[in-house]
XYZ file of C-alpha atoms in Angstrom:
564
model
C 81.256 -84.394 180.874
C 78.994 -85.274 183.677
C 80.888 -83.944 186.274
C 81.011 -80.033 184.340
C 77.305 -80.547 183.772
C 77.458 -81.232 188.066
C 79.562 -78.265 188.172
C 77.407 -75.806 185.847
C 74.424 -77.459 187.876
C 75.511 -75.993 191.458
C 77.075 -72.791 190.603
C 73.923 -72.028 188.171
C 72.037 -71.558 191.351
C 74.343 -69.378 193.445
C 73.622 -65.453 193.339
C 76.130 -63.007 192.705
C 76.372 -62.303 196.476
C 76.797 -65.693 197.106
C 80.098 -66.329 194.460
C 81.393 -63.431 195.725
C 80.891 -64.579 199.379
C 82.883 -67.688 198.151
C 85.688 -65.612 197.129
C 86.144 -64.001 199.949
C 86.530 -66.935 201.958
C 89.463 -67.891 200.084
C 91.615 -64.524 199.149
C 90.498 -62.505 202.762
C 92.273 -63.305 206.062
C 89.991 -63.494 208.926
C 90.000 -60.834 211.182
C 91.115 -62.000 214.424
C 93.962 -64.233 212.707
C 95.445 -62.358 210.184
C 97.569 -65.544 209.319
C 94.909 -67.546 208.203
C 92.419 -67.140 205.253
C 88.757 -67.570 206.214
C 88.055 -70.746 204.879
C 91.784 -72.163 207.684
C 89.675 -70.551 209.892
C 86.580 -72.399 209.044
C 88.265 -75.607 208.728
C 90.434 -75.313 211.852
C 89.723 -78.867 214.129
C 86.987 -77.529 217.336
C 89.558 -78.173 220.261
C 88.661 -79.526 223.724
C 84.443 -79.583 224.612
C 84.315 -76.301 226.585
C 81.942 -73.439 227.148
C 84.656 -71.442 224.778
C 85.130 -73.967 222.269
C 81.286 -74.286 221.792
C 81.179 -70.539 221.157
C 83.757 -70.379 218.888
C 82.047 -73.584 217.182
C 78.577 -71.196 216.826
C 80.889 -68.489 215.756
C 81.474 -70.507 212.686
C 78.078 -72.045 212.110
C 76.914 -68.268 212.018
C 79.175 -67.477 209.126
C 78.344 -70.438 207.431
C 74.958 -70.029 207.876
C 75.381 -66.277 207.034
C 75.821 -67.558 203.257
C 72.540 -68.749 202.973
C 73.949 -71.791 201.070
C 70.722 -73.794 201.827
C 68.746 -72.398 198.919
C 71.310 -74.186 196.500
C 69.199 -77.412 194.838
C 71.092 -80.114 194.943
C 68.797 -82.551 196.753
C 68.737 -84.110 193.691
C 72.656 -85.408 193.423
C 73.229 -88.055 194.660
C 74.513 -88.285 198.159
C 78.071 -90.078 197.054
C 78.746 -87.343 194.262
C 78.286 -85.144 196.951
C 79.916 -86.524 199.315
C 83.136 -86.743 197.250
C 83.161 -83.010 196.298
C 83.109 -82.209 199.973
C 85.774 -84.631 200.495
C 87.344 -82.909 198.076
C 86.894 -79.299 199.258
C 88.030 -80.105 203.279
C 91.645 -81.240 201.727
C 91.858 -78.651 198.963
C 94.105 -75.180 200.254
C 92.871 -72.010 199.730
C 95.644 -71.665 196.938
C 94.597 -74.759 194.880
C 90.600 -73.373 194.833
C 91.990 -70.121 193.028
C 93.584 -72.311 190.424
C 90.223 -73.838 189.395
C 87.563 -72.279 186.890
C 85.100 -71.030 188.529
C 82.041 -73.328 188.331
C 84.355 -75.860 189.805
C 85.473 -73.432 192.726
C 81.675 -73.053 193.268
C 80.857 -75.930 193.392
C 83.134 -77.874 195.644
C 82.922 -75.091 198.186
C 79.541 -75.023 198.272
C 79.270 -78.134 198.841
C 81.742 -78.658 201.598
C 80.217 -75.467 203.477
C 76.852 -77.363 203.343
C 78.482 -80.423 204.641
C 80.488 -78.284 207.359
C 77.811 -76.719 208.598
C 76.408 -80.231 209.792
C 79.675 -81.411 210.811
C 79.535 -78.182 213.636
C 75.283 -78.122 214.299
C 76.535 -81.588 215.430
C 79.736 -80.728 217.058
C 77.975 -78.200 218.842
C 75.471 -80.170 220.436
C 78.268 -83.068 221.019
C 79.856 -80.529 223.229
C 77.033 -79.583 225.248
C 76.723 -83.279 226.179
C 80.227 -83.307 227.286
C 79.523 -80.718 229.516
C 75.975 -81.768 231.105
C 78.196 -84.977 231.303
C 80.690 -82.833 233.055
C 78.418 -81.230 235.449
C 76.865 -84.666 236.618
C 80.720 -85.979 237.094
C 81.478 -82.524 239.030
C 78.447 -82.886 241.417
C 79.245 -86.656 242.116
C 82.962 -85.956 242.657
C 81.755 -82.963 244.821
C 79.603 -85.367 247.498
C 82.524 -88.249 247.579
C 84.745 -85.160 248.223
C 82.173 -84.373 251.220
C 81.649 -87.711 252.786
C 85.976 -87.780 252.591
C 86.518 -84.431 254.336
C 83.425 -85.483 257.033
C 84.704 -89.206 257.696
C 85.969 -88.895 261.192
C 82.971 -86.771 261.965
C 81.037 -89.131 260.636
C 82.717 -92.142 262.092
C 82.108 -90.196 265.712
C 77.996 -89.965 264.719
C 77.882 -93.800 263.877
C 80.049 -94.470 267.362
C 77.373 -91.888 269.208
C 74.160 -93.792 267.669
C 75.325 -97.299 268.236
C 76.168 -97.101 271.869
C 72.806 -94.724 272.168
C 70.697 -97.829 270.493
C 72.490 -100.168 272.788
C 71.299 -97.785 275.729
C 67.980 -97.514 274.409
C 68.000 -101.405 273.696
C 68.813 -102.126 277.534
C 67.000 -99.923 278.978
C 63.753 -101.496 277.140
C 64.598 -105.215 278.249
C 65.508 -104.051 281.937
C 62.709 -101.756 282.085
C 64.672 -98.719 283.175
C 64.258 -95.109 282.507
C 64.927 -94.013 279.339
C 66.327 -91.034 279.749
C 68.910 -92.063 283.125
C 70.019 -94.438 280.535
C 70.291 -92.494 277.629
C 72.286 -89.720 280.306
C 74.455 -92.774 281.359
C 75.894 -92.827 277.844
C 76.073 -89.356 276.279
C 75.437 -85.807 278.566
C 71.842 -84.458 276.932
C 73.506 -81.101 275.917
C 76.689 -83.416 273.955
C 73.530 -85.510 272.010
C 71.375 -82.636 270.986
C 74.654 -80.895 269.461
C 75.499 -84.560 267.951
C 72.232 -84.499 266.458
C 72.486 -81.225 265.292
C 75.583 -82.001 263.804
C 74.619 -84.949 262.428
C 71.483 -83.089 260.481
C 74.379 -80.991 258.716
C 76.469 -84.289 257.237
C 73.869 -85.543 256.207
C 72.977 -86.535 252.394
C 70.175 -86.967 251.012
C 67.876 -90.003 252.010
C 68.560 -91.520 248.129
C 72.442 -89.795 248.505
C 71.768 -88.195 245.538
C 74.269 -85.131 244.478
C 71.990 -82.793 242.719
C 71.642 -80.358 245.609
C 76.050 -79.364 244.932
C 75.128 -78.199 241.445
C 73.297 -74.693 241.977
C 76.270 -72.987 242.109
C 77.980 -74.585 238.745
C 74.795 -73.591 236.817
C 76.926 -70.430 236.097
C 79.212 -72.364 234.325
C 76.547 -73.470 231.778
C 75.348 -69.979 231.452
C 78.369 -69.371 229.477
C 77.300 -71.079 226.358
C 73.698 -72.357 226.969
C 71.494 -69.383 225.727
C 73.578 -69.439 222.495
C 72.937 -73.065 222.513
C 68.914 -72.273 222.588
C 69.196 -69.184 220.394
C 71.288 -70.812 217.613
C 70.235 -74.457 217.335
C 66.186 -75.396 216.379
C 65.326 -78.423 218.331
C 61.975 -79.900 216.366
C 60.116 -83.068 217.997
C 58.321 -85.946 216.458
C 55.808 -85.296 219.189
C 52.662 -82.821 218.794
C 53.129 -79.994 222.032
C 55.991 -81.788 223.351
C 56.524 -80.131 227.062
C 60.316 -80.190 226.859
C 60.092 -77.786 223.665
C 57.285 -75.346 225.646
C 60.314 -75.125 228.112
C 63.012 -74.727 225.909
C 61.256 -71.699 224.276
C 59.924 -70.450 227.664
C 63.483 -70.553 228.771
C 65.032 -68.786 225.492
C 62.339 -66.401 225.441
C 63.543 -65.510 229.012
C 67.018 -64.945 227.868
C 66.032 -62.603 225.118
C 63.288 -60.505 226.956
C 66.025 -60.261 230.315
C 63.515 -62.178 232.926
C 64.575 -63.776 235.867
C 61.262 -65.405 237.112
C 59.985 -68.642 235.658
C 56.439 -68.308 234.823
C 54.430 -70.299 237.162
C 52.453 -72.347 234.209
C 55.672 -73.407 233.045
C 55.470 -77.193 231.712
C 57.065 -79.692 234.539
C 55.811 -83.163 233.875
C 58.188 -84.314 231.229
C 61.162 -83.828 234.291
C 62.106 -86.584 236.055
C 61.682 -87.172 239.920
C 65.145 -86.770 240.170
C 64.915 -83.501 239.430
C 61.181 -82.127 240.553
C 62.996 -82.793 244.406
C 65.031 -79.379 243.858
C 62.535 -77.667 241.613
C 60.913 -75.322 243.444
C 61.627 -72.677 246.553
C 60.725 -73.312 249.992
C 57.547 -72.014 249.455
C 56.608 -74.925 247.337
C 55.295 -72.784 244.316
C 57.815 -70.524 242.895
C 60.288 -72.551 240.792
C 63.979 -72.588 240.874
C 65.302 -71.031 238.212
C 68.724 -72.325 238.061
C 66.839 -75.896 238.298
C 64.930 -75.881 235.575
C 67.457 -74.611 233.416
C 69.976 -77.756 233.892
C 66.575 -79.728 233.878
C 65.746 -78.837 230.805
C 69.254 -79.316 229.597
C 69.666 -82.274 230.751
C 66.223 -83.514 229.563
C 66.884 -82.326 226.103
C 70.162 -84.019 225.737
C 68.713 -87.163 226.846
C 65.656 -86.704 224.063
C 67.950 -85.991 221.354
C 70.283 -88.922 222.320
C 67.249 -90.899 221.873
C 65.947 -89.649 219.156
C 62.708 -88.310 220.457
C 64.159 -84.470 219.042
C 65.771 -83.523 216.333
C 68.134 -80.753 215.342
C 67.493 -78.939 212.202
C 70.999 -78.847 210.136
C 71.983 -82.101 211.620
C 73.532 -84.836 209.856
C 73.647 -86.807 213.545
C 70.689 -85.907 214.793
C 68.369 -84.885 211.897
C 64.786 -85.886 212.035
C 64.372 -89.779 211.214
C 61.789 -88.882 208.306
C 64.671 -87.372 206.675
C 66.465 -90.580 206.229
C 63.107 -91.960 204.479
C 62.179 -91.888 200.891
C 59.208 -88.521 200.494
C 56.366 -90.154 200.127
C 56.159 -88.830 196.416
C 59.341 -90.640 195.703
C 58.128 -93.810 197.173
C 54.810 -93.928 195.784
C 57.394 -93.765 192.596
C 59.315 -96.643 193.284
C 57.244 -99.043 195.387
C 56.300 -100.851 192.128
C 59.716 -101.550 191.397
C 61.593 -102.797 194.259
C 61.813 -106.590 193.168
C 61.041 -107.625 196.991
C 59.845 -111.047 197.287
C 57.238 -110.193 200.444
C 54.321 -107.707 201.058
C 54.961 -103.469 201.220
C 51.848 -103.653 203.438
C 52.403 -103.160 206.991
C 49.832 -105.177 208.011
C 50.856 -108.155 206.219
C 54.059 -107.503 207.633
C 53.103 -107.405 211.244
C 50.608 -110.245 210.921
C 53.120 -112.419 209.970
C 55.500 -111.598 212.393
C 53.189 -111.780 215.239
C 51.903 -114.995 214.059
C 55.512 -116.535 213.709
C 56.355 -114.842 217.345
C 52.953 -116.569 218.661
C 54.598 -120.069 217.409
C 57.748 -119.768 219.115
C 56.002 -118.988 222.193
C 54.108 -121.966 222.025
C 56.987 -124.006 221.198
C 59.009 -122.643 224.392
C 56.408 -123.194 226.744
C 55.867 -126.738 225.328
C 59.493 -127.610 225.597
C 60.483 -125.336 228.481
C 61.498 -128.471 230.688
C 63.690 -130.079 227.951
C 65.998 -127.355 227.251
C 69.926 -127.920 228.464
C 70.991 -125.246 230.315
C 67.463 -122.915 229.884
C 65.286 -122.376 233.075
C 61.536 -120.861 233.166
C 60.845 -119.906 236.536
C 57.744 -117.501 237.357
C 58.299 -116.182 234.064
C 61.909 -115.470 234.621
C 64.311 -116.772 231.293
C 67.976 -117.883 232.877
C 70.250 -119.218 230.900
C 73.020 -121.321 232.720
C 76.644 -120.236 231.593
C 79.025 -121.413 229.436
C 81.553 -123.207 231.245
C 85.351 -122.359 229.196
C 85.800 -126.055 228.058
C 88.705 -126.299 225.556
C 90.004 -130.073 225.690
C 93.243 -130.752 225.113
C 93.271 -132.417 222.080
C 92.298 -129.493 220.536
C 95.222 -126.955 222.470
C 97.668 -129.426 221.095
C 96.296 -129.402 217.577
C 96.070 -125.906 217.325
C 100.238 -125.664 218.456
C 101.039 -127.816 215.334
C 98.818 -125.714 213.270
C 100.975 -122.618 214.334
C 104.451 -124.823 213.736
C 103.725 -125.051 210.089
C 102.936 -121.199 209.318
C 105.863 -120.222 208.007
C 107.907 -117.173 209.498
C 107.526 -113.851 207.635
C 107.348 -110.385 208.355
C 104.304 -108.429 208.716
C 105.437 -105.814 206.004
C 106.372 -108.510 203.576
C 102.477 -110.769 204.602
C 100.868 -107.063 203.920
C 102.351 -106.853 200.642
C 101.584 -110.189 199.613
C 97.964 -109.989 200.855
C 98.159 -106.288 198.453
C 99.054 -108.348 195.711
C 97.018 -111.532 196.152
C 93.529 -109.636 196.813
C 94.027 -106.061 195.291
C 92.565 -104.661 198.388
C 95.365 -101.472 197.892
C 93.473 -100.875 194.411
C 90.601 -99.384 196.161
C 92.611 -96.566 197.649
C 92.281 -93.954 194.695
C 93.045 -90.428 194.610
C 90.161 -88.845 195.812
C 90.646 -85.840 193.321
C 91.565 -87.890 190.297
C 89.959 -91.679 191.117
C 93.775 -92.677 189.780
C 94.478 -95.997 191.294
C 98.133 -96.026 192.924
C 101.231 -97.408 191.410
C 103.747 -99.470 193.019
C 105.556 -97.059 194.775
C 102.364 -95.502 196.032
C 101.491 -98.687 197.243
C 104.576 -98.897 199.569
C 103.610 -95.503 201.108
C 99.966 -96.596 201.664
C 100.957 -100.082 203.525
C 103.304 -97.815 205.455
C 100.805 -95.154 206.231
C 98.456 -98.330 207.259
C 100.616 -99.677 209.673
C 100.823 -96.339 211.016
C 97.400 -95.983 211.982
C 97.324 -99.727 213.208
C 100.074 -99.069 215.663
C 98.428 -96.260 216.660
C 102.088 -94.084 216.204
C 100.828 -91.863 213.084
C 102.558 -90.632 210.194
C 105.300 -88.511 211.914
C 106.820 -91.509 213.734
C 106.118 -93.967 211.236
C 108.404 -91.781 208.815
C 111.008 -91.747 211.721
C 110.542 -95.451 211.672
C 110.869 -96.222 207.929
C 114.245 -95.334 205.911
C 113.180 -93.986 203.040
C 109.572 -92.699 202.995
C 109.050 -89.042 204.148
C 106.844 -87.711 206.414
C 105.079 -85.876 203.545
C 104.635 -89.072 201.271
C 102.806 -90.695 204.571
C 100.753 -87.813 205.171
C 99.674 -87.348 201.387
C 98.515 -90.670 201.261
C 96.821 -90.370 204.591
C 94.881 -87.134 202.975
C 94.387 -88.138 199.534
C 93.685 -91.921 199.284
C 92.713 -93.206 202.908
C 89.614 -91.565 202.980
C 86.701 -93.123 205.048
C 84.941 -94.165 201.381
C 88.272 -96.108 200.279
C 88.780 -97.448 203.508
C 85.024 -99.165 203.412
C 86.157 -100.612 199.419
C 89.093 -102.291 200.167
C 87.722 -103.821 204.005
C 84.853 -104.861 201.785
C 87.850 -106.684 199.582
C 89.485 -108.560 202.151
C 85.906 -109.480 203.772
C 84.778 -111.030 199.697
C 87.819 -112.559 199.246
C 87.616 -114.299 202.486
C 83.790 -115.114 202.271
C 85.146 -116.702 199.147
C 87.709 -119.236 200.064
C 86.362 -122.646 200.766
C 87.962 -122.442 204.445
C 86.594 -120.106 205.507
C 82.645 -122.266 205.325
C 84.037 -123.962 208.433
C 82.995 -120.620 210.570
C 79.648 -120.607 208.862
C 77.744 -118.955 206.006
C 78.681 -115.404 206.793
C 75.307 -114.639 207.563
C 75.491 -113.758 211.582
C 78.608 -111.770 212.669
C 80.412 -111.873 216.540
C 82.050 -109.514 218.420
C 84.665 -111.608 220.221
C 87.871 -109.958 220.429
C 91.205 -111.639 220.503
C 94.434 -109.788 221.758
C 97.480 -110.805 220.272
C 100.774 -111.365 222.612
C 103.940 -109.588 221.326
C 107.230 -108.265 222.749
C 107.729 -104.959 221.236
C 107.831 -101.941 223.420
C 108.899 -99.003 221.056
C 108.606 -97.955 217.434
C 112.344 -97.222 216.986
C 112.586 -100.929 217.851
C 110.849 -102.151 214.665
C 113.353 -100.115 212.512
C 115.348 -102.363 210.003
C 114.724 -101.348 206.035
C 112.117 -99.959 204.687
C 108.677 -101.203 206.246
C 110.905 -104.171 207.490
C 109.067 -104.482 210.934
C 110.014 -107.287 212.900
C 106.953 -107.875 214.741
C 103.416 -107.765 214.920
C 101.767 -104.806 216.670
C 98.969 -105.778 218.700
C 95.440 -105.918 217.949
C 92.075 -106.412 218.263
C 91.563 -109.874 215.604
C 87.863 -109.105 214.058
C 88.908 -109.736 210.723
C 90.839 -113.011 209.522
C 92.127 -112.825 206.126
C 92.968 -116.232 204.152
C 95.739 -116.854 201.921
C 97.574 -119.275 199.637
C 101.555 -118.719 199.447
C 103.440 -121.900 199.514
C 104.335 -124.330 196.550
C 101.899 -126.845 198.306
C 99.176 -123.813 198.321
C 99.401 -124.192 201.816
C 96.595 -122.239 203.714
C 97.681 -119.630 205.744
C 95.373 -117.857 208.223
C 96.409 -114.203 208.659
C 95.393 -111.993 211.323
C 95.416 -108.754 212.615
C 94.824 -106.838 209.395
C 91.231 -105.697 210.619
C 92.691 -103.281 213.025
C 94.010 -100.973 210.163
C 90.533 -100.152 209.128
């Protein structure tokens, strides 16, 4: 009932232009691939970060955005709903939508187009920073490139000015004449065309790289005013200079002009940059400069948060992930918080606990073990790997009484034992999956543990298919269900009275721990079905506890985090 009143809810709002802008996308082909339907096209994976891809990205944002989908209310769903319905629509086929009444169609569409069109405002940008990233890399790889091709040259220049200063350096302390000296050493016409010479190897005084990149700023061109002219880059700034020159800059690209307008804003650019902003007049400014300046500047911003992108889910504005201040004013009352909503209770306290710490340090600054306060420098001496031996010997019995079993048969039992596999429900139906389901999902797990996928881990497995992996890997292992059943295995841990020996569970680590193991090739773990004979390798940052023997013998298990 609730979700047809969802259903009725979403489509309720659509125009007729709209619905019938939905059906297109799933009966027409698109018309540059006549084997796909528009909504393949739509959902076809970007492709390698390139000028090309990004248009072809944009190319798909447009239609989206073409829709006008954004007048549809459903701010007030709630973000999970939603967020299942577009799950929903980006494994549905074109053929399954037709099947479905039509509010439902509507609905799960619309939604996924609304979520799609975040996924590629953010893909987009994500490929513009590969390629500022690129265009760094290039101008780097360009100088080492230089100073390889130049090295004897070079070599010959350092030769020519040491035995010059040694000249120089005797003809001070003997008191001869400069210049004899000098001629003893190197014939004048030979050291003005060294010098000359040398003034063309040279680098720049901080051996910087950004004079090679004027001529790749063509290779930006090829996506970046589609960049400025699609995307709306908003700042949590008043006037915020990089803006001004993002606008000055698409403004130029829509009116034609070449010439940067003198008053252009300059002082948000680093130094780095201002060296190769203007001509050699000292006024007029480059151009192809402040183009990549301003690219480069903006990625940085948005990286950092300082910009936002309207559309984004990535890089949306951070008042967007806050309550409106009507809601809050709404629910303030009732958050059952046991310290002060004021801000400046908040910060009072804090600074006042901060101030006591202080005080404490400097106190005790001369007691601590290993801590050093020198002209208000913190060192910290490090830790020194001290495992005695007692404990390297204790830990070897430990291991001696696990008993041997195989890692299909331990994931099964930890299945059964914990109920983690219960969380993995269809994500059309919520149906939790039977035993033979369960089978396919372990399988499918170990899959993307080893890192092999589906299509070898059905090689690899008598008995499954590759299409019962790959089902399960659409329908059920969904982000979402992923999240549920880690959250299982992390309760059920927290839970067992062994586990208190690591702590309260209130701090985490990210030590890693890499696991030794002889097998070099999936065909080598192939006995039955899921009968692997050893443990693929991993990183260990979940340890999962469990009691199998008669004796309820505790047995640590690891290496299950790496499937999540």
């Amino acid at each position: 009932m609730a979700e047809k009143k969802l259903f009725n809810t979403v489509s309720q709002s659509l125009t007729n232009e709209q619905k019938e802008k939905l059906e297109d996308i799933i009966t027409l082909q698109h018309s540059s691939e006549s084997n796909k339907t528009i909504l393949d096209w739509l959902k076809e994976p970007p492709g390698h970060p390139s000028p090309e891809t990004f248009l072809k990205v944009i190319e798909r944002l447009e239609y989206i955005r073409g829709m006008e989908l954004e007048t549809v209310q459903i701010n007030h769903l709630h973000r999970n709903r939603l967020l299942q319905l577009s799950r929903l629509g980006s494994r549905y086929e074109p053929y399954a939508f037709r099947d479905f009444q039509e509010n439902k169609r509507y609905s799960i569409l619309t939604v996924y187009l609304l979520h799609l069109n975040q996924d590629l405002t953010d893909k987009a940008f994500e490929i513009h920073d590969r390629q500022i990233l690129s265009l760094l890399s290039k101008g780097r790889k360009a100088q080492e490139e230089i100073q390889k091709l130049n090295g004897k040259k070079l070599n010959e220049k350092v030769i020519h000015f040491t035995n010059i200063g040694q000249a120089l350096i005797k003809a001070k302390q003997e008191k001869l004449d400069v210049f004899e000296v000098l001629e003893s050493v190197i014939e004048w016409n030979s050291f003005v065309s060294s010098v000359e010479e040398a003034q063309e190897l040279a680098r720049p005084a901080d051996y910087d790289y950004l004079d090679l990149l004027q001529k790749r700023f063509y290779s930006l061109r090829k996506y970046t005013p589609t960049l400025l002219r699609v995307l709306e880059f908003h700042s949590t700034k008043a006037n915020e200079p990089l803006l001004q020159a993002v606008e000055i800059i698409r403004g130029m690209n829509e009116s034609g002009k070449r010439k940067v307008p003198d008053d252009s804003p300059v002082d948000f650019i680093s130094k780095r940059w201002k060296k190769h902003l203007y001509e050699n007049d000292g006024t007029t400014i480059n151009r192809h400069y402040y183009e990549m300046a301003v690219l480069t500047e903006l990625r940085e911003h948005v990286r950092a948060g300082d910009v936002s992108i309207v559309g984004s889910r990535q890089y949306r504005d951070f008042e967007e992930y806050l309550f409106s201040e009507f809601t809050w004013n709404q629910t303030k009352e009732n958050t059952r918080l046991s310290v002060s909503l004021s801000f400046e209770d908040y910060i009072t306290e804090r600074t006042s606990s901060l101030n006591e710490r202080l005080k404490w340090l400097t106190a005790n600054s001369n007691k601590l073990d290993g801590v050093s306060l020198d002209k208000g420098k913190l060192s910290l001496a490090r830790l020194e790997k001290d495992v005695p031996e007692e404990a390297k010997k204790f830990s070897a019995s430990l291991y001696q009484m696990l008993p041997r079993i195989k890692l299909t048969d331990l994931l099964m039992d930890i299945a059964y034992i914990t109920g983690f596999h219960e969380q993995f429900t269809h994500a059309s139906n919520n149906r939790k999956p039977d035993k033979e389901e369960t089978i396919i999902i372990m399988a499918a797990l170990l899959g993307m543990g080893m890192n092999i996928g589906v299509s070898k881990m059905a090689e690899a497995t008598p008995g499954l298919t590759y299409k019962q992996l790959a089902n399960v890997s659409q329908w059920r292992m969904y982000e979402d269900a992923m999240n549920k059943a880690q959250a299982v295995l992390v309760n059920f841990h927290h839970k067992l009275q062994l586990s208190s020996y690591w702590g309260d569970g209130t701090t985490s680590s990210s030590d890693g721990m890499r696991m030794q193991l002889g097998v070099h090739h999936y065909m080598q773990m192939q006995t039955h079905i899921m009968e692997l004979e050893k443990e693929p390798p991993s990183t260990v940052l979940l340890v999962i506890n469990s009691l199998l023997t008669t004796q309820r013998l505790f047995i640590l298990i690891q290496g299950m985090r790496f499937m999540f």
